[in-house]
XYZ file of C-alpha atoms in Angstrom:
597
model
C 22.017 35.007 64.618
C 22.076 37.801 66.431
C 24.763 40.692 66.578
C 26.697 41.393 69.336
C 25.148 45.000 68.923
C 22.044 43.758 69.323
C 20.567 44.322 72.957
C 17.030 42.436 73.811
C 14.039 44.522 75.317
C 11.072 43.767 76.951
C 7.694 44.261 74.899
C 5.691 46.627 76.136
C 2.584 45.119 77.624
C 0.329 47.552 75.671
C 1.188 45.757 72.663
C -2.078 43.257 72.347
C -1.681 41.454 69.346
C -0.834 38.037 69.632
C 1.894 37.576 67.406
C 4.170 39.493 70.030
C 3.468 36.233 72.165
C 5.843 34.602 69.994
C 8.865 36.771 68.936
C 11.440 38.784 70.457
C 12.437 42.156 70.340
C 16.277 43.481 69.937
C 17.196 46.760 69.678
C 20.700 48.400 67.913
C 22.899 49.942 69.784
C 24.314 52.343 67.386
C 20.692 53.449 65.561
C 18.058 52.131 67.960
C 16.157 50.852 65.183
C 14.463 47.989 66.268
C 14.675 43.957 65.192
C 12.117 41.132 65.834
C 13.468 37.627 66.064
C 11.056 34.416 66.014
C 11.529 32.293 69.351
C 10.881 29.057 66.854
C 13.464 29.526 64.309
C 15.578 32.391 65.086
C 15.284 34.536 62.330
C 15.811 38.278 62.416
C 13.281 41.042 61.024
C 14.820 43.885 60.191
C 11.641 45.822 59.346
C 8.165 45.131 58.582
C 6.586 45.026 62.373
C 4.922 42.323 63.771
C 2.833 42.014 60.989
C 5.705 40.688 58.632
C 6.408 38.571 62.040
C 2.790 37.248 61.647
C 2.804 36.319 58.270
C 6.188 34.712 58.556
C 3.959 32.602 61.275
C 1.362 31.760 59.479
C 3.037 30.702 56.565
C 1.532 32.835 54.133
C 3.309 34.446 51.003
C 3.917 38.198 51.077
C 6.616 39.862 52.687
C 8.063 36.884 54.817
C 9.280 33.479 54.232
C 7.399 30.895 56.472
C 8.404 29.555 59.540
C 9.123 25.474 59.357
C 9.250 24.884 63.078
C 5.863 26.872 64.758
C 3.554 24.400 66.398
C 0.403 23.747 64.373
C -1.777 25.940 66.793
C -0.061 28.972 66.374
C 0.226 28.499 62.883
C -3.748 28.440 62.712
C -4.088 31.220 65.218
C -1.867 33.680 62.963
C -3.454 32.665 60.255
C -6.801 33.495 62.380
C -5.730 36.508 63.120
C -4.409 37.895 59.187
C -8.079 37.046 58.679
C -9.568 39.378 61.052
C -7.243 42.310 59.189
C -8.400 41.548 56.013
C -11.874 41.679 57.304
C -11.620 44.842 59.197
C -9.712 46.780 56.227
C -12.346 45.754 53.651
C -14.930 47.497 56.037
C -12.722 50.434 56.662
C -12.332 50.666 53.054
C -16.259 50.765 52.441
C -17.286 52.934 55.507
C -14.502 55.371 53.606
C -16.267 55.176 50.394
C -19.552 55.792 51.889
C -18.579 58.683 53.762
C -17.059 60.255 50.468
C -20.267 59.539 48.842
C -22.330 61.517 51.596
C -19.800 64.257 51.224
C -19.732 64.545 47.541
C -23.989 64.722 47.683
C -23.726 67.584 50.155
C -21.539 69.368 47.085
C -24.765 68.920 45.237
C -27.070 71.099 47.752
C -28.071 68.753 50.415
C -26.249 70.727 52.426
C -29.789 72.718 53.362
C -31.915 70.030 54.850
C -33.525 69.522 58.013
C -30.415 69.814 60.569
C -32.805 67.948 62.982
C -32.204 65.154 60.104
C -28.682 63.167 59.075
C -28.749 60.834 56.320
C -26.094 58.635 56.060
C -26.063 55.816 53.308
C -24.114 53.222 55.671
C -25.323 49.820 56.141
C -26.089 49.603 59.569
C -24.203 46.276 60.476
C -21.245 48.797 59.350
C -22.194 52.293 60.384
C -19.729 53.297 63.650
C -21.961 54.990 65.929
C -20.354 56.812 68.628
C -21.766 59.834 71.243
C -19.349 63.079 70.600
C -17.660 62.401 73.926
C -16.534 58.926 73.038
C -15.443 59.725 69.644
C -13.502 62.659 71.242
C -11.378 60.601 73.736
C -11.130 57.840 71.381
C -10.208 60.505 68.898
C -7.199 61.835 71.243
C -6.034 58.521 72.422
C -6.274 57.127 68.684
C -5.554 59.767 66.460
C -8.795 59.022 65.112
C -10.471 61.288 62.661
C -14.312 62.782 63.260
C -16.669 64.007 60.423
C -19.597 65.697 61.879
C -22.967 66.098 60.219
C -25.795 68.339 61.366
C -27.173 66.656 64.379
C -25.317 65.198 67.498
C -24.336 61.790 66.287
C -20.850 61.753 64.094
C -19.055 59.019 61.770
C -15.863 57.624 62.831
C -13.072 56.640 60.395
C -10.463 55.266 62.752
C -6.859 54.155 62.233
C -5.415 50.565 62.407
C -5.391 50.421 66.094
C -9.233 51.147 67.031
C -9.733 47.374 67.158
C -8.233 46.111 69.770
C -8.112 42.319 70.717
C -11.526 42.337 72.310
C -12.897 43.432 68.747
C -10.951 40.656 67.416
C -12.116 38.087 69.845
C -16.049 39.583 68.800
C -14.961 39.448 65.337
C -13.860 35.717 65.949
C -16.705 34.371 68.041
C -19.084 36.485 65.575
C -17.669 35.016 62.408
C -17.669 31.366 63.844
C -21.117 32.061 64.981
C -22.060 33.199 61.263
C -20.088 29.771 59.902
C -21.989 27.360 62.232
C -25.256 28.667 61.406
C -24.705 28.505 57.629
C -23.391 24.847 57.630
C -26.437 23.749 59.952
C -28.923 25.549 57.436
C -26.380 23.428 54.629
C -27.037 20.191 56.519
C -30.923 20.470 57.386
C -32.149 21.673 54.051
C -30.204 19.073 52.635
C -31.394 16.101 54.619
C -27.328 15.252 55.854
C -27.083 13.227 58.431
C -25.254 15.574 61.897
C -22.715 12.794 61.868
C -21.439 14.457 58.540
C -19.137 17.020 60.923
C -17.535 13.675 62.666
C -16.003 13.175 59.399
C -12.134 13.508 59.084
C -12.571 15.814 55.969
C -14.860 17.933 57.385
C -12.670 20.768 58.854
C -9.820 20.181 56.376
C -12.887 21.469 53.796
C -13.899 24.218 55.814
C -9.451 25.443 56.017
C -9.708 25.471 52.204
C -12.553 27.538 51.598
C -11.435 30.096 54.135
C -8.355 30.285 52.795
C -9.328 31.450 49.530
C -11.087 34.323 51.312
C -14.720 35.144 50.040
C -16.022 34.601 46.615
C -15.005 31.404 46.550
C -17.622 29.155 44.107
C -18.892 25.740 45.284
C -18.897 22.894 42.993
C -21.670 22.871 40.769
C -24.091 19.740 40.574
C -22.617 18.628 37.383
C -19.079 19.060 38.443
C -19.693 17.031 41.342
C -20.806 14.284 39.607
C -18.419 14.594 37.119
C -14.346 15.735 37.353
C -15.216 15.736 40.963
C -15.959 12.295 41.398
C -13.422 11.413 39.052
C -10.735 12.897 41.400
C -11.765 11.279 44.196
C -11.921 7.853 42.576
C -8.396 8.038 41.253
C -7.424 9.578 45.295
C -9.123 6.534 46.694
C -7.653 3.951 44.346
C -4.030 5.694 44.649
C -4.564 5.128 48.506
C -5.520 1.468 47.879
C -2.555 1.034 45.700
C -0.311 2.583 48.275
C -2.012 0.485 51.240
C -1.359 -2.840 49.339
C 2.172 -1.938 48.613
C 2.503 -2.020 52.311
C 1.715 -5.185 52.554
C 4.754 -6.910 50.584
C 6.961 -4.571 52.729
C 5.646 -5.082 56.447
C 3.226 -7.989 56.393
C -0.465 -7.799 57.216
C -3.237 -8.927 59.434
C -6.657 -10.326 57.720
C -9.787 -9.262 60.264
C -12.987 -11.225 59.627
C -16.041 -10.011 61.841
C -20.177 -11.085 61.554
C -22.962 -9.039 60.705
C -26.434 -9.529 60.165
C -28.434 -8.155 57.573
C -32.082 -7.030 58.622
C -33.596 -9.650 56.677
C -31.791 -12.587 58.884
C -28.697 -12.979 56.345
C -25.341 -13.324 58.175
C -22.257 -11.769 56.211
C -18.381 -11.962 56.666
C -16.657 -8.912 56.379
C -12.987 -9.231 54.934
C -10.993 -6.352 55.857
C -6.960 -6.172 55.746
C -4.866 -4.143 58.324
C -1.555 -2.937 57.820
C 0.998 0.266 59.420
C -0.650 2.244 56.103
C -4.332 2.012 57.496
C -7.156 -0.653 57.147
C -8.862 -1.262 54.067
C -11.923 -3.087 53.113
C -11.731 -5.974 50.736
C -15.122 -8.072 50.393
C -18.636 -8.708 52.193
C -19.354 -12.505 51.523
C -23.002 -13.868 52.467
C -21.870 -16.709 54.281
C -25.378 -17.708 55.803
C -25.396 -21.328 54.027
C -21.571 -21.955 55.154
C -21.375 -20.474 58.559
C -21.739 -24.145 59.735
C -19.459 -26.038 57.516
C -16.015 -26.298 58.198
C -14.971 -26.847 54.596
C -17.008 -24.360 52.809
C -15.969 -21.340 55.446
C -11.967 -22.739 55.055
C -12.108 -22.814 51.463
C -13.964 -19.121 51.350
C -10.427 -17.782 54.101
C -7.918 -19.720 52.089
C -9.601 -18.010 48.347
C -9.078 -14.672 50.545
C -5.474 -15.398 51.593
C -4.216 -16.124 48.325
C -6.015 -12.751 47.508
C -4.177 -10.778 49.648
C -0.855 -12.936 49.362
C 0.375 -15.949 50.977
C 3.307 -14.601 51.906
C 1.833 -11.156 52.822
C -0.364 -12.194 55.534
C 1.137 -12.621 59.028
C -2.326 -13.287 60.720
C -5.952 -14.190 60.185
C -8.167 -12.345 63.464
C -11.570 -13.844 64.167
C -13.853 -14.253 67.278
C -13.038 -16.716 68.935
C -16.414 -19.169 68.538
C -15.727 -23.070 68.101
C -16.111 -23.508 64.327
C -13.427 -20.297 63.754
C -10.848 -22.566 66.285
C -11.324 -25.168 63.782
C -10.664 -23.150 61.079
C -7.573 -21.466 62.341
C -6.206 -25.119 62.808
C -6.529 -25.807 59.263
C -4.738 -22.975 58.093
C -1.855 -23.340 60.429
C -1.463 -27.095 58.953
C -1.760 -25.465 55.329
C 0.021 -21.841 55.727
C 2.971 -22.529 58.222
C 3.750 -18.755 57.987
C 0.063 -17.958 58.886
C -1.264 -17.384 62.610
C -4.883 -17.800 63.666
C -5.404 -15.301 66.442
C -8.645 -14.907 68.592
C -9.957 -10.851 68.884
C -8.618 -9.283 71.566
C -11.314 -7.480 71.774
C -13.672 -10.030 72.210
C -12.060 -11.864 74.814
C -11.627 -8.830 77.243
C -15.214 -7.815 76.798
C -16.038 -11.528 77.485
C -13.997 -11.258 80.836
C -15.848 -8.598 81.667
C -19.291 -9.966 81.123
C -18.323 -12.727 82.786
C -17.731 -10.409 86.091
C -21.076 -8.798 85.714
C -22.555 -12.502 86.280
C -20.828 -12.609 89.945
C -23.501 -12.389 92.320
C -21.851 -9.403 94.470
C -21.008 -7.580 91.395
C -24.306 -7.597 89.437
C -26.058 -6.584 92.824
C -23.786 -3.409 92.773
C -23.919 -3.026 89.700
C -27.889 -3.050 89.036
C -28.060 -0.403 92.413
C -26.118 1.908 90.364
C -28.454 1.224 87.463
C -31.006 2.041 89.313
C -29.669 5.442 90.522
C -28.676 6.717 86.917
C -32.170 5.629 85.406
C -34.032 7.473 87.979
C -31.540 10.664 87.700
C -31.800 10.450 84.005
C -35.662 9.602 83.551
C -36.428 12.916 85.291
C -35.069 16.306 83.795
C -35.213 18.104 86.701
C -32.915 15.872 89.192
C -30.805 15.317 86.072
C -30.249 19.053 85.597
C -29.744 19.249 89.680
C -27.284 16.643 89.120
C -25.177 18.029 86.701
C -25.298 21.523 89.155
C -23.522 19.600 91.861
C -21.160 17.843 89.758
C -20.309 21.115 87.933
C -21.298 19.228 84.860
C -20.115 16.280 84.464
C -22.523 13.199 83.305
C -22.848 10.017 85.631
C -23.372 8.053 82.774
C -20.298 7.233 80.650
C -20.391 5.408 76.948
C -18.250 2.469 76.207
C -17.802 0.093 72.932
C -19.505 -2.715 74.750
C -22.743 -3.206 77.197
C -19.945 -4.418 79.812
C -17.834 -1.431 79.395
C -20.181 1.172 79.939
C -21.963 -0.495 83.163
C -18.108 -0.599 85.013
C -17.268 2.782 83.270
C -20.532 4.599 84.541
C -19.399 2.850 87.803
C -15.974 4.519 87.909
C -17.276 7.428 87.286
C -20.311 7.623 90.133
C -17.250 6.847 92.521
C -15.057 10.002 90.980
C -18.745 11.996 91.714
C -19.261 10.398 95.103
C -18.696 13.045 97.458
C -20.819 15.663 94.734
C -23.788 13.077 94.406
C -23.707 13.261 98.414
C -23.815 16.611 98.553
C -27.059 16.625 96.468
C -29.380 14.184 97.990
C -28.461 16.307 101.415
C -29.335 19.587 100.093
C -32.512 21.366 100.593
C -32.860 21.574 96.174
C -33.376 17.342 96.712
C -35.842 18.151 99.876
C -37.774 20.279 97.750
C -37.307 18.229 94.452
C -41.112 16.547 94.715
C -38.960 13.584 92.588
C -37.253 12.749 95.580
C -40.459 11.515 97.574
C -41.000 8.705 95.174
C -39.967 5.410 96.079
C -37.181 5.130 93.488
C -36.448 8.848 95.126
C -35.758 6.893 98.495
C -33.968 4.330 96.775
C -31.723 6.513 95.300
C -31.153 8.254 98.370
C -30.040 5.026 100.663
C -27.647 3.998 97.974
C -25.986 7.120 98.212
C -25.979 7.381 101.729
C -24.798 4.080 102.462
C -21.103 3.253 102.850
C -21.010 0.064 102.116
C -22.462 1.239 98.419
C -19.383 3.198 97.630
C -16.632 0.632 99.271
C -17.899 -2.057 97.300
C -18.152 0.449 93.973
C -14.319 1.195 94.970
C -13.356 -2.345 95.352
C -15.027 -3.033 91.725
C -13.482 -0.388 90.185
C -9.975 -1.244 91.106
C -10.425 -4.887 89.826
C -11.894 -3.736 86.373
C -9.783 -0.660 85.845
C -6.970 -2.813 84.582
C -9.253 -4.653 82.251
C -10.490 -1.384 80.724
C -7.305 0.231 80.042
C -6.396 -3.308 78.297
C -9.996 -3.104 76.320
C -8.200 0.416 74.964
C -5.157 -1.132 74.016
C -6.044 -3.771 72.057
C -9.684 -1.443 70.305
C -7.245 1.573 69.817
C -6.562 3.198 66.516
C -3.659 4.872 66.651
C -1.316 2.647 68.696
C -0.099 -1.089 67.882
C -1.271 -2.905 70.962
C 0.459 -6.229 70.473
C 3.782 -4.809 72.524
C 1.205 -4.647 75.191
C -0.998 -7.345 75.586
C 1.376 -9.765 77.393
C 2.049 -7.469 80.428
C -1.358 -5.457 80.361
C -3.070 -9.609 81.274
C 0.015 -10.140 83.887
C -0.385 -6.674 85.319
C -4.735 -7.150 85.592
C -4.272 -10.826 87.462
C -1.976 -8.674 89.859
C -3.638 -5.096 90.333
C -6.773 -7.973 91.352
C -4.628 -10.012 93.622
C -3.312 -7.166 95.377
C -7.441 -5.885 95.663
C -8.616 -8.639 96.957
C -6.073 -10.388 98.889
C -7.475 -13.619 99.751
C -6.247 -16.117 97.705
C -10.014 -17.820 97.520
C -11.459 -14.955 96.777
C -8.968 -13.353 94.273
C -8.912 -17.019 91.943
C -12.563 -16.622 91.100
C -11.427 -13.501 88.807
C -7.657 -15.364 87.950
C -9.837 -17.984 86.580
C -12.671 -16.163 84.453
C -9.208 -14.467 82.595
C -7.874 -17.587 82.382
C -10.416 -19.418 80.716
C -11.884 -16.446 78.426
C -7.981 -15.865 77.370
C -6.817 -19.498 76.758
C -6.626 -19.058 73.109
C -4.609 -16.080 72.919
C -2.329 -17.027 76.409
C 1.324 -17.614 75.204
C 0.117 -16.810 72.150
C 3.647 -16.657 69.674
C 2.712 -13.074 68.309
C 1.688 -11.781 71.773
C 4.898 -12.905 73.579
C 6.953 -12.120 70.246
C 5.614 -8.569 70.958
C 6.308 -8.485 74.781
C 9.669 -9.927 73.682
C 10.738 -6.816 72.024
C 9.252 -4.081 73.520
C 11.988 -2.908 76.072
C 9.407 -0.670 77.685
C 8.845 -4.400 79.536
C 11.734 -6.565 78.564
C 13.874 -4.374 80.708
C 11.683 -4.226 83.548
C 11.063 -7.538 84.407
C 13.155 -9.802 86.124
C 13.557 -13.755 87.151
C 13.263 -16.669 84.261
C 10.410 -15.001 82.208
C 12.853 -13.869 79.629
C 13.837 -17.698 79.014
C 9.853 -18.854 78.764
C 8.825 -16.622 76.101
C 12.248 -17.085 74.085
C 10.846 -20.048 72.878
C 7.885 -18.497 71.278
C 9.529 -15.609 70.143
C 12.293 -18.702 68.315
C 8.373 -19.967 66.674
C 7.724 -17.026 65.297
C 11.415 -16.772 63.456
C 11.085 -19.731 62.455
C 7.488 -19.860 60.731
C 8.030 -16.242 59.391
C 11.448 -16.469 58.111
C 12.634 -19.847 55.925
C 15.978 -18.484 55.132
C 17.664 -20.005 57.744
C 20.773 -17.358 57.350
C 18.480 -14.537 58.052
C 17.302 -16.955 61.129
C 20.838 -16.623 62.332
C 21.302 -13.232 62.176
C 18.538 -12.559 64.040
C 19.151 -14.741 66.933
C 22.046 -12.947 66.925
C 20.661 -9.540 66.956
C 18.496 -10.649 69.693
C 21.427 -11.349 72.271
C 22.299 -8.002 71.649
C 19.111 -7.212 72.298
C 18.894 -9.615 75.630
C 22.387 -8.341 77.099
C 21.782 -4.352 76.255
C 25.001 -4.386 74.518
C 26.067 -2.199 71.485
C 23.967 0.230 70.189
C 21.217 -1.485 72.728
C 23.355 0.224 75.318
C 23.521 3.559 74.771
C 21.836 6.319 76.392
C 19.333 7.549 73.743
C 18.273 3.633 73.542
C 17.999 3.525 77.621
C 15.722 6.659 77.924
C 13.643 5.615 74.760
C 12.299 2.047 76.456
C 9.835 4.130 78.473
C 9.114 6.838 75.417
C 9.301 5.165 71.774
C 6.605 3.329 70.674
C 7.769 -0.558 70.324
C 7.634 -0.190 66.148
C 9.091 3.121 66.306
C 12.821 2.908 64.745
């Protein structure tokens, strides 16, 4: 804490590096000496400068203790920056040595050569070449200091502030520019696929070996195929053991998906999901039992008493008519077990579905029409991207049915840019743009009733897509959401449409695709007890999905005591009251996560 001595001042704006960006200074009142206190933790530096405040920072070992509370991006940027010193003194320190080596030769009677000549044994990506005048004022402002030879061009050994931050920026685009080059030659000799730099170990490798600093040995083929792969086998079977353990502790889900081998084989891919991660277990060729209902039940009840009767809390499939049978069976023989349709599946389902309407596949096959011909000619594509400042037309979903409404949603964000280009004298000129698809492209554009229609169809899918990212996401749960993401689509396309007529053509493609998972136990269980919703709604919906949320107590729970309890806990819940009730718990409905404790 600071003193009551202690008086803060303002840092001087000629101080450039960025670690000043992130302390504060304080100054004594009795000796003037000067403190620096870090804005993240509060601890005073009595001494040092900013570069003790830098490596306190970056967390690394010297004269500082680290910092436990800087964000993660100034952390790397201070560690960035230590780099660039240790960079810049190593060349300082050879440019010295080289200059005392071209002093100590003239001792030796090279002092009597050519004057029209200099020879100076620097490397020339390190030589510091300035004209006299520059070096002067440098030399003045600096307190640089100049060694002249015998012609007009002079050596410069400068202090620690001749690199300022726009050296340090070169030095940091230069260096990264070095890096990528290296890795690409890595990667192209080596016949490694470009997707290699998607990988989630890929920059964690590249932190490691810079900060060991140069000289730094790679593996060797042996030990690569030796204590390397060792280590990594025991790493991968510690994270099995510790992804398993989960499942004793929170329950898991089972996910079964299709694939077909080039050579016609179909195979069923076992894979268990749990709060630790999802993990692989088996590939089964199941092209001789795909169509009996006793062979492809006894292959999911082998893997359920693999994983653990009791550990599994649901088995996902598609949602074809042989896997309905099947998820009858096992609720008659695992009570505790749910069958549940992919979510996944079903949206994207709903959403082909839509593309079938007559009005919407018109639209929708206009728009094709206007990206293919944009994107099969590189000069309107590169026009294109000039009048939309960059951005692509086209936009990449999971599924065929995705990317057709989300290149849609995007031509409409575009609209007035696309416009713009098909009235400016670069299309006139364009000889593209006289082609029939040219004067397609150009009515669709033009025309109003294009872009209403493209608005109308983006409001009624926009709520489907943002449910297609719940339920495919990663990193969030998406069961909390499910429930109220279908009630809130039906609505957001009632309130589009209007017409009652009109509107139930869409009510009833999402009804029919999402029978199997509507009221579904685990979906309304998870509606139940997220408050971000519970709260939020009001009327008798509460006492419909009670029910379900009483099945799922009931089929997941036999001890009828701990059934109690939580019906209990769940009128808390229901009434707000307790620890339900306080403030914290009232501002975190709309902020925590629904598993979040």
């Amino acid at each position: 804490m600071a003193s009551s001595e202690l008086e803060q001042v303002e840092v001087n704006s000629q101080k450039h590096d960025p670690a000043w960006k992130h302390c504060q200074m304080y100054k004594n009142n009795n000796d003037d000496k000067v403190q620096l206190k870090c804005i993240y933790c509060g601890k005073f530096f009595k001494g040092g400068g900013i570069h003790r405040i830098k490596e306190h920072l970056a967390g690394q070992k010297g004269n500082a203790s680290s910092c436990l509370r800087v964000r993660p991006d100034v952390r790397l940027l201070m560690q960035d920056s230590l780099n660039c010193v240790v960079v810049k003194k190593k060349k300082k320190q050879k440019l010295a040595q080289d200059i005392t080596c071209f002093n100590n030769v003239n001792e030796y009677g090279l002092n009597n050569v050519n004057e029209d000549v200099v020879m100076v044994p620097v490397p020339v990506n390190q030589s510091v070449e300035i004209e006299a005048s520059v070096s002067h004022s440098k030399r003045r402002k600096r307190g640089g200091r100049v060694r002249k030879g015998s012609g007009s061009s002079a050596l410069v050994v400068a202090d620690n502030d001749v690199f300022d931050d726009d050296d340090t920026n070169r030095v940091n685009v230069n260096v990264n520019h070095q890096v990528s080059l290296a890795i690409g030659r890595f990667l192209f000799d080596a016949g490694v696929s470009l997707d290699a730099v998607n990988s989630a170990h890929f920059q964690p490798m590249i932190d490691a070996i810079a900060a060991h600093g140069p000289g730094v040995v790679g593996p060797t083929y042996h030990d690569m195929r030796g204590w390397v792969l060792k280590s990594m086998v025991q790493e991968m079977r510690s994270d099995v053991d510790q992804c398993m353990g989960m499942w004793g502790k929170s329950g898991c889900s089972v996910l079964v998906d299709e694939c077909r081998s080039e050579n016609g084989k179909m195979f069923l891919n076992f894979s268990v999901c749990c709060p630790e991660g999802l993990m692989f277990l088996r590939s089964v060729d199941g092209t001789n039992i795909l169509d009996s209902t006793e062979g492809l039940f006894s292959l999911f009840k082998e893997v359920v008493e693999e994983v653990g009767v009791r550990n599994v809390l649901q088995i996902v499939t598609n949602n074809e008519a042989r896997y309905v049978e099947i998820g009858k069976q096992i609720a008659d023989n695992f009570p505790t077990i749910f069958w549940t349709p992919c979510a996944t599946e079903c949206v994207d389902l709903i959403l082909e579905d839509f593309r079938e309407l007559e009005l919407i596949s018109t639209i929708l096959e206009q728009a094709r029409s206007i990206s293919r011909f944009i994107y099969n000619h590189s000069d309107v594509l590169n026009m294109m991207r000039r009048y939309t400042f960059g951005v692509d037309i086209v936009v990449v979903g999971p599924t065929r049915a995705s990317t057709d409404f989300l290149t849609l949603k995007r031509m409409v964000s575009v609209k007035h840019n696309l416009q713009s280009m098909v009235t400016s004298d670069d299309w006139m000129e364009c000889t593209y743009s006289k082609k029939d698809e040219g004067y397609s492209t150009l009515d669709y554009i033009s025309n109003p009733s294009f872009w209403s229609m493209c608005t109308v169809i983006t409001h009624i899918t926009d709520p489907l897509l943002r449910l297609l990212r719940i339920v495919s996401g990663k990193k969030t749960p998406g069961m909390g959401y499910v429930y109220a993401a279908v009630y809130r689509a039906k609505e957001a396309i009632k309130k589009e449409v209007v017409d009652k007529k009109n509107y139930m053509v869409y009510w009833n493609i999402i009804d029919r695709r999402w029978e199997q998972l509507h009221r579904h136990p685990l979906h309304t269980a998870g509606f139940y007890l997220n408050p971000k919703f519970f709260y939020s709604t009001e009327g008798d919906i509460h006492l419909q999905i009670r029910s379900s949320v009483y099945d799922c107590v009931e089929r997941l729970i036999p001890d009828t005591s701990i059934q109690d309890k939580i019906v209990r806990e769940t009128t808390s819940y229901r009434e707000a009251v307790g620890d339900f009730g306080r403030k914290i718990a009232i501002r975190g409905r709309d902020t925590l996560f629904p598993g979040n404790p």
